[in-house]
JSON list of C-alpha atoms in Angstrom, two decimals:
[
{"chain": "A", "resi": 1, "resn": "UNK", "atom": "CA", "xyz": [0.00, 0.00, 0.00]},
{"chain": "A", "resi": 2, "resn": "UNK", "atom": "CA", "xyz": [1.40, 3.38, -0.97]},
{"chain": "A", "resi": 3, "resn": "UNK", "atom": "CA", "xyz": [1.34, 6.19, 1.58]},
{"chain": "A", "resi": 4, "resn": "UNK", "atom": "CA", "xyz": [-0.83, 9.24, 1.16]},
{"chain": "A", "resi": 5, "resn": "UNK", "atom": "CA", "xyz": [0.69, 11.96, -1.07]},
{"chain": "A", "resi": 6, "resn": "UNK", "atom": "CA", "xyz": [0.93, 14.35, 1.90]},
{"chain": "A", "resi": 7, "resn": "UNK", "atom": "CA", "xyz": [2.97, 11.79, 3.86]},
{"chain": "A", "resi": 8, "resn": "UNK", "atom": "CA", "xyz": [5.21, 11.21, 0.85]},
{"chain": "A", "resi": 9, "resn": "UNK", "atom": "CA", "xyz": [5.91, 14.97, 0.66]},
{"chain": "A", "resi": 10, "resn": "UNK", "atom": "CA", "xyz": [6.77, 15.12, 4.36]},
{"chain": "A", "resi": 11, "resn": "UNK", "atom": "CA", "xyz": [9.11, 12.11, 4.07]},
{"chain": "A", "resi": 12, "resn": "UNK", "atom": "CA", "xyz": [11.09, 13.60, 1.17]},
{"chain": "A", "resi": 13, "resn": "UNK", "atom": "CA", "xyz": [13.23, 15.78, 3.43]},
{"chain": "A", "resi": 14, "resn": "UNK", "atom": "CA", "xyz": [14.46, 12.68, 5.31]},
{"chain": "A", "resi": 15, "resn": "UNK", "atom": "CA", "xyz": [15.61, 10.80, 2.20]},
{"chain": "A", "resi": 16, "resn": "UNK", "atom": "CA", "xyz": [19.28, 10.35, 1.39]},
{"chain": "A", "resi": 17, "resn": "UNK", "atom": "CA", "xyz": [20.53, 12.17, -1.69]},
{"chain": "A", "resi": 18, "resn": "UNK", "atom": "CA", "xyz": [21.91, 8.90, -3.06]},
{"chain": "A", "resi": 19, "resn": "UNK", "atom": "CA", "xyz": [21.02, 5.41, -1.88]},
{"chain": "A", "resi": 20, "resn": "UNK", "atom": "CA", "xyz": [23.46, 2.53, -2.18]},
{"chain": "A", "resi": 21, "resn": "UNK", "atom": "CA", "xyz": [22.67, 0.09, -4.98]},
{"chain": "A", "resi": 22, "resn": "UNK", "atom": "CA", "xyz": [22.60, -3.17, -3.02]},
{"chain": "A", "resi": 23, "resn": "UNK", "atom": "CA", "xyz": [20.38, -6.23, -3.34]},
{"chain": "A", "resi": 24, "resn": "UNK", "atom": "CA", "xyz": [19.42, -9.33, -1.38]},
{"chain": "A", "resi": 25, "resn": "UNK", "atom": "CA", "xyz": [22.32, -11.78, -1.17]},
{"chain": "A", "resi": 26, "resn": "UNK", "atom": "CA", "xyz": [25.05, -9.15, -1.44]},
{"chain": "A", "resi": 27, "resn": "UNK", "atom": "CA", "xyz": [27.91, -9.25, 1.04]},
{"chain": "A", "resi": 28, "resn": "UNK", "atom": "CA", "xyz": [28.30, -5.73, 2.39]},
{"chain": "A", "resi": 29, "resn": "UNK", "atom": "CA", "xyz": [30.17, -3.59, 4.91]},
{"chain": "A", "resi": 30, "resn": "UNK", "atom": "CA", "xyz": [27.76, -1.24, 6.68]},
{"chain": "A", "resi": 31, "resn": "UNK", "atom": "CA", "xyz": [29.55, 1.80, 8.14]},
{"chain": "A", "resi": 32, "resn": "UNK", "atom": "CA", "xyz": [27.60, 2.79, 11.27]},
{"chain": "A", "resi": 33, "resn": "UNK", "atom": "CA", "xyz": [28.18, 6.04, 13.17]},
{"chain": "A", "resi": 34, "resn": "UNK", "atom": "CA", "xyz": [28.67, 5.33, 16.88]},
{"chain": "A", "resi": 35, "resn": "UNK", "atom": "CA", "xyz": [28.59, 8.16, 19.46]},
{"chain": "A", "resi": 36, "resn": "UNK", "atom": "CA", "xyz": [30.79, 7.61, 22.53]},
{"chain": "A", "resi": 37, "resn": "UNK", "atom": "CA", "xyz": [30.53, 10.57, 24.87]},
{"chain": "A", "resi": 38, "resn": "UNK", "atom": "CA", "xyz": [31.53, 13.60, 22.81]},
{"chain": "A", "resi": 39, "resn": "UNK", "atom": "CA", "xyz": [33.36, 11.56, 20.15]},
{"chain": "A", "resi": 40, "resn": "UNK", "atom": "CA", "xyz": [31.87, 10.00, 17.04]},
{"chain": "A", "resi": 41, "resn": "UNK", "atom": "CA", "xyz": [33.45, 7.07, 15.22]},
{"chain": "A", "resi": 42, "resn": "UNK", "atom": "CA", "xyz": [32.60, 4.66, 12.41]},
{"chain": "A", "resi": 43, "resn": "UNK", "atom": "CA", "xyz": [32.04, 0.98, 13.19]},
{"chain": "A", "resi": 44, "resn": "UNK", "atom": "CA", "xyz": [31.83, -1.66, 10.46]},
{"chain": "A", "resi": 45, "resn": "UNK", "atom": "CA", "xyz": [29.19, -4.39, 10.41]},
{"chain": "A", "resi": 46, "resn": "UNK", "atom": "CA", "xyz": [29.80, -6.84, 7.60]},
{"chain": "A", "resi": 47, "resn": "UNK", "atom": "CA", "xyz": [27.55, -9.67, 6.47]},
{"chain": "A", "resi": 48, "resn": "UNK", "atom": "CA", "xyz": [24.99, -10.85, 3.93]},
{"chain": "A", "resi": 49, "resn": "UNK", "atom": "CA", "xyz": [21.81, -8.90, 3.24]},
{"chain": "A", "resi": 50, "resn": "UNK", "atom": "CA", "xyz": [19.01, -11.37, 3.93]},
{"chain": "A", "resi": 51, "resn": "UNK", "atom": "CA", "xyz": [15.97, -9.07, 3.66]},
{"chain": "A", "resi": 52, "resn": "UNK", "atom": "CA", "xyz": [14.78, -5.69, 2.50]},
{"chain": "A", "resi": 53, "resn": "UNK", "atom": "CA", "xyz": [11.43, -4.33, 3.72]},
{"chain": "A", "resi": 54, "resn": "UNK", "atom": "CA", "xyz": [9.29, -1.24, 3.50]},
{"chain": "A", "resi": 55, "resn": "UNK", "atom": "CA", "xyz": [9.29, 1.73, 1.20]},
{"chain": "A", "resi": 56, "resn": "UNK", "atom": "CA", "xyz": [9.95, 5.43, 1.40]},
{"chain": "A", "resi": 57, "resn": "UNK", "atom": "CA", "xyz": [11.59, 6.74, 4.56]},
{"chain": "A", "resi": 58, "resn": "UNK", "atom": "CA", "xyz": [10.64, 3.54, 6.43]},
{"chain": "A", "resi": 59, "resn": "UNK", "atom": "CA", "xyz": [12.64, 1.20, 4.17]},
{"chain": "A", "resi": 60, "resn": "UNK", "atom": "CA", "xyz": [14.97, -1.17, 6.05]},
{"chain": "A", "resi": 61, "resn": "UNK", "atom": "CA", "xyz": [17.44, -3.94, 5.28]},
{"chain": "A", "resi": 62, "resn": "UNK", "atom": "CA", "xyz": [18.64, -6.82, 7.45]},
{"chain": "A", "resi": 63, "resn": "UNK", "atom": "CA", "xyz": [22.28, -7.91, 7.51]},
{"chain": "A", "resi": 64, "resn": "UNK", "atom": "CA", "xyz": [23.33, -11.29, 8.96]},
{"chain": "A", "resi": 65, "resn": "UNK", "atom": "CA", "xyz": [26.77, -12.47, 9.99]},
{"chain": "A", "resi": 66, "resn": "UNK", "atom": "CA", "xyz": [28.28, -15.20, 12.14]},
{"chain": "A", "resi": 67, "resn": "UNK", "atom": "CA", "xyz": [30.26, -14.10, 15.22]},
{"chain": "A", "resi": 68, "resn": "UNK", "atom": "CA", "xyz": [32.04, -16.81, 17.23]},
{"chain": "A", "resi": 69, "resn": "UNK", "atom": "CA", "xyz": [29.64, -19.46, 15.94]},
{"chain": "A", "resi": 70, "resn": "UNK", "atom": "CA", "xyz": [26.52, -17.42, 16.78]},
{"chain": "A", "resi": 71, "resn": "UNK", "atom": "CA", "xyz": [24.32, -15.76, 14.15]},
{"chain": "A", "resi": 72, "resn": "UNK", "atom": "CA", "xyz": [23.91, -11.99, 14.56]},
{"chain": "A", "resi": 73, "resn": "UNK", "atom": "CA", "xyz": [21.38, -9.94, 12.59]},
{"chain": "A", "resi": 74, "resn": "UNK", "atom": "CA", "xyz": [20.97, -6.19, 12.53]},
{"chain": "A", "resi": 75, "resn": "UNK", "atom": "CA", "xyz": [18.22, -4.18, 10.88]},
{"chain": "A", "resi": 76, "resn": "UNK", "atom": "CA", "xyz": [19.28, -0.84, 9.39]},
{"chain": "A", "resi": 77, "resn": "UNK", "atom": "CA", "xyz": [17.03, 1.91, 8.02]},
{"chain": "A", "resi": 78, "resn": "UNK", "atom": "CA", "xyz": [18.09, 2.70, 4.44]},
{"chain": "A", "resi": 79, "resn": "UNK", "atom": "CA", "xyz": [17.75, 6.47, 4.92]},
{"chain": "A", "resi": 80, "resn": "UNK", "atom": "CA", "xyz": [19.18, 6.69, 8.45]},
{"chain": "A", "resi": 81, "resn": "UNK", "atom": "CA", "xyz": [21.85, 9.33, 9.17]},
{"chain": "A", "resi": 82, "resn": "UNK", "atom": "CA", "xyz": [23.50, 6.74, 11.47]},
{"chain": "A", "resi": 83, "resn": "UNK", "atom": "CA", "xyz": [24.35, 4.60, 8.41]},
{"chain": "A", "resi": 84, "resn": "UNK", "atom": "CA", "xyz": [27.33, 6.43, 6.94]},
{"chain": "A", "resi": 85, "resn": "UNK", "atom": "CA", "xyz": [27.91, 4.11, 3.98]},
{"chain": "A", "resi": 86, "resn": "UNK", "atom": "CA", "xyz": [27.13, 0.67, 2.56]},
{"chain": "A", "resi": 87, "resn": "UNK", "atom": "CA", "xyz": [30.06, -0.85, 0.66]},
{"chain": "A", "resi": 88, "resn": "UNK", "atom": "CA", "xyz": [29.32, -3.87, -1.53]},
{"chain": "A", "resi": 89, "resn": "UNK", "atom": "CA", "xyz": [32.07, -6.49, -1.31]},
{"chain": "A", "resi": 90, "resn": "UNK", "atom": "CA", "xyz": [30.42, -9.29, -3.35]},
{"chain": "A", "resi": 91, "resn": "UNK", "atom": "CA", "xyz": [27.25, -9.55, -5.40]},
{"chain": "A", "resi": 92, "resn": "UNK", "atom": "CA", "xyz": [25.10, -12.57, -4.56]},
{"chain": "A", "resi": 93, "resn": "UNK", "atom": "CA", "xyz": [23.39, -14.63, -7.24]},
{"chain": "A", "resi": 94, "resn": "UNK", "atom": "CA", "xyz": [20.17, -15.72, -5.53]},
{"chain": "A", "resi": 95, "resn": "UNK", "atom": "CA", "xyz": [16.62, -16.68, -6.51]},
{"chain": "A", "resi": 96, "resn": "UNK", "atom": "CA", "xyz": [14.69, -15.66, -3.40]},
{"chain": "A", "resi": 97, "resn": "UNK", "atom": "CA", "xyz": [13.29, -12.39, -2.12]},
{"chain": "A", "resi": 98, "resn": "UNK", "atom": "CA", "xyz": [14.24, -13.21, 1.48]},
{"chain": "A", "resi": 99, "resn": "UNK", "atom": "CA", "xyz": [17.13, -15.41, 2.64]},
{"chain": "A", "resi": 100, "resn": "UNK", "atom": "CA", "xyz": [15.65, -16.45, 5.98]},
{"chain": "A", "resi": 101, "resn": "UNK", "atom": "CA", "xyz": [16.60, -20.05, 5.23]},
{"chain": "A", "resi": 102, "resn": "UNK", "atom": "CA", "xyz": [20.23, -19.13, 6.03]},
{"chain": "A", "resi": 103, "resn": "UNK", "atom": "CA", "xyz": [19.25, -18.97, 9.71]},
{"chain": "A", "resi": 104, "resn": "UNK", "atom": "CA", "xyz": [18.97, -22.74, 9.88]},
{"chain": "A", "resi": 105, "resn": "UNK", "atom": "CA", "xyz": [22.25, -23.45, 8.14]},
{"chain": "A", "resi": 106, "resn": "UNK", "atom": "CA", "xyz": [25.76, -23.69, 9.51]},
{"chain": "A", "resi": 107, "resn": "UNK", "atom": "CA", "xyz": [29.26, -23.75, 8.04]},
{"chain": "A", "resi": 108, "resn": "UNK", "atom": "CA", "xyz": [29.56, -23.98, 4.29]},
{"chain": "A", "resi": 109, "resn": "UNK", "atom": "CA", "xyz": [25.77, -24.20, 3.93]},
{"chain": "A", "resi": 110, "resn": "UNK", "atom": "CA", "xyz": [25.54, -20.46, 4.56]},
{"chain": "A", "resi": 111, "resn": "UNK", "atom": "CA", "xyz": [27.50, -19.58, 1.44]},
{"chain": "A", "resi": 112, "resn": "UNK", "atom": "CA", "xyz": [25.77, -17.66, -1.35]},
{"chain": "A", "resi": 113, "resn": "UNK", "atom": "CA", "xyz": [26.79, -18.12, -4.97]},
{"chain": "A", "resi": 114, "resn": "UNK", "atom": "CA", "xyz": [28.62, -15.07, -6.32]},
{"chain": "A", "resi": 115, "resn": "UNK", "atom": "CA", "xyz": [27.26, -13.19, -9.32]},
{"chain": "A", "resi": 116, "resn": "UNK", "atom": "CA", "xyz": [29.86, -12.45, -11.97]},
{"chain": "A", "resi": 117, "resn": "UNK", "atom": "CA", "xyz": [29.77, -8.77, -12.89]},
{"chain": "A", "resi": 118, "resn": "UNK", "atom": "CA", "xyz": [31.70, -7.40, -15.84]},
{"chain": "A", "resi": 119, "resn": "UNK", "atom": "CA", "xyz": [33.53, -4.08, -15.28]},
{"chain": "A", "resi": 120, "resn": "UNK", "atom": "CA", "xyz": [31.20, -2.02, -17.52]},
{"chain": "A", "resi": 121, "resn": "UNK", "atom": "CA", "xyz": [27.97, -3.59, -16.24]},
{"chain": "A", "resi": 122, "resn": "UNK", "atom": "CA", "xyz": [28.01, -2.09, -12.74]},
{"chain": "A", "resi": 123, "resn": "UNK", "atom": "CA", "xyz": [25.06, 0.26, -12.19]},
{"chain": "A", "resi": 124, "resn": "UNK", "atom": "CA", "xyz": [25.66, 3.52, -10.32]},
{"chain": "A", "resi": 125, "resn": "UNK", "atom": "CA", "xyz": [23.91, 4.24, -7.02]},
{"chain": "A", "resi": 126, "resn": "UNK", "atom": "CA", "xyz": [20.27, 5.23, -7.33]},
{"chain": "A", "resi": 127, "resn": "UNK", "atom": "CA", "xyz": [19.87, 8.98, -7.30]},
{"chain": "A", "resi": 128, "resn": "UNK", "atom": "CA", "xyz": [16.95, 11.29, -6.70]},
{"chain": "A", "resi": 129, "resn": "UNK", "atom": "CA", "xyz": [14.61, 11.37, -9.72]},
{"chain": "A", "resi": 130, "resn": "UNK", "atom": "CA", "xyz": [15.42, 14.13, -12.18]},
{"chain": "A", "resi": 131, "resn": "UNK", "atom": "CA", "xyz": [12.66, 16.57, -13.09]},
{"chain": "A", "resi": 132, "resn": "UNK", "atom": "CA", "xyz": [10.82, 15.57, -16.26]},
{"chain": "A", "resi": 133, "resn": "UNK", "atom": "CA", "xyz": [11.88, 17.55, -19.29]},
{"chain": "A", "resi": 134, "resn": "UNK", "atom": "CA", "xyz": [9.35, 18.62, -21.89]},
{"chain": "A", "resi": 135, "resn": "UNK", "atom": "CA", "xyz": [10.13, 17.85, -25.50]},
{"chain": "A", "resi": 136, "resn": "UNK", "atom": "CA", "xyz": [9.31, 20.57, -28.00]},
{"chain": "A", "resi": 137, "resn": "UNK", "atom": "CA", "xyz": [8.62, 19.46, -31.53]}
]
């Protein structure tokens, strides 16, 4: 269900200028801003994107990784100012919309097949839509 046009207008100011071009199954490094007292630093959280939910300013993605034999998942808002950057390390070649089945797997069973991307085929990050130009004939 799409939000009301008034809500969409209010959400626009909270959108990122550019959103990272990641997909389900990609192995990523999420750069998260952490505030410690009066200092701010960047902490990396790397793992596989297993889900992407929502739309607009409420869009989120879930990243899963294994730490000391225990599965850890974090949900990040796509447009959050706390997420400094999302760096794609590997593209995953998957056939599912959600990779929740990885939760029940251990060891080599958690691997995702890598998608082969040619150097010229990489798409740039999604940018804000450009205003429509009128063609004069």
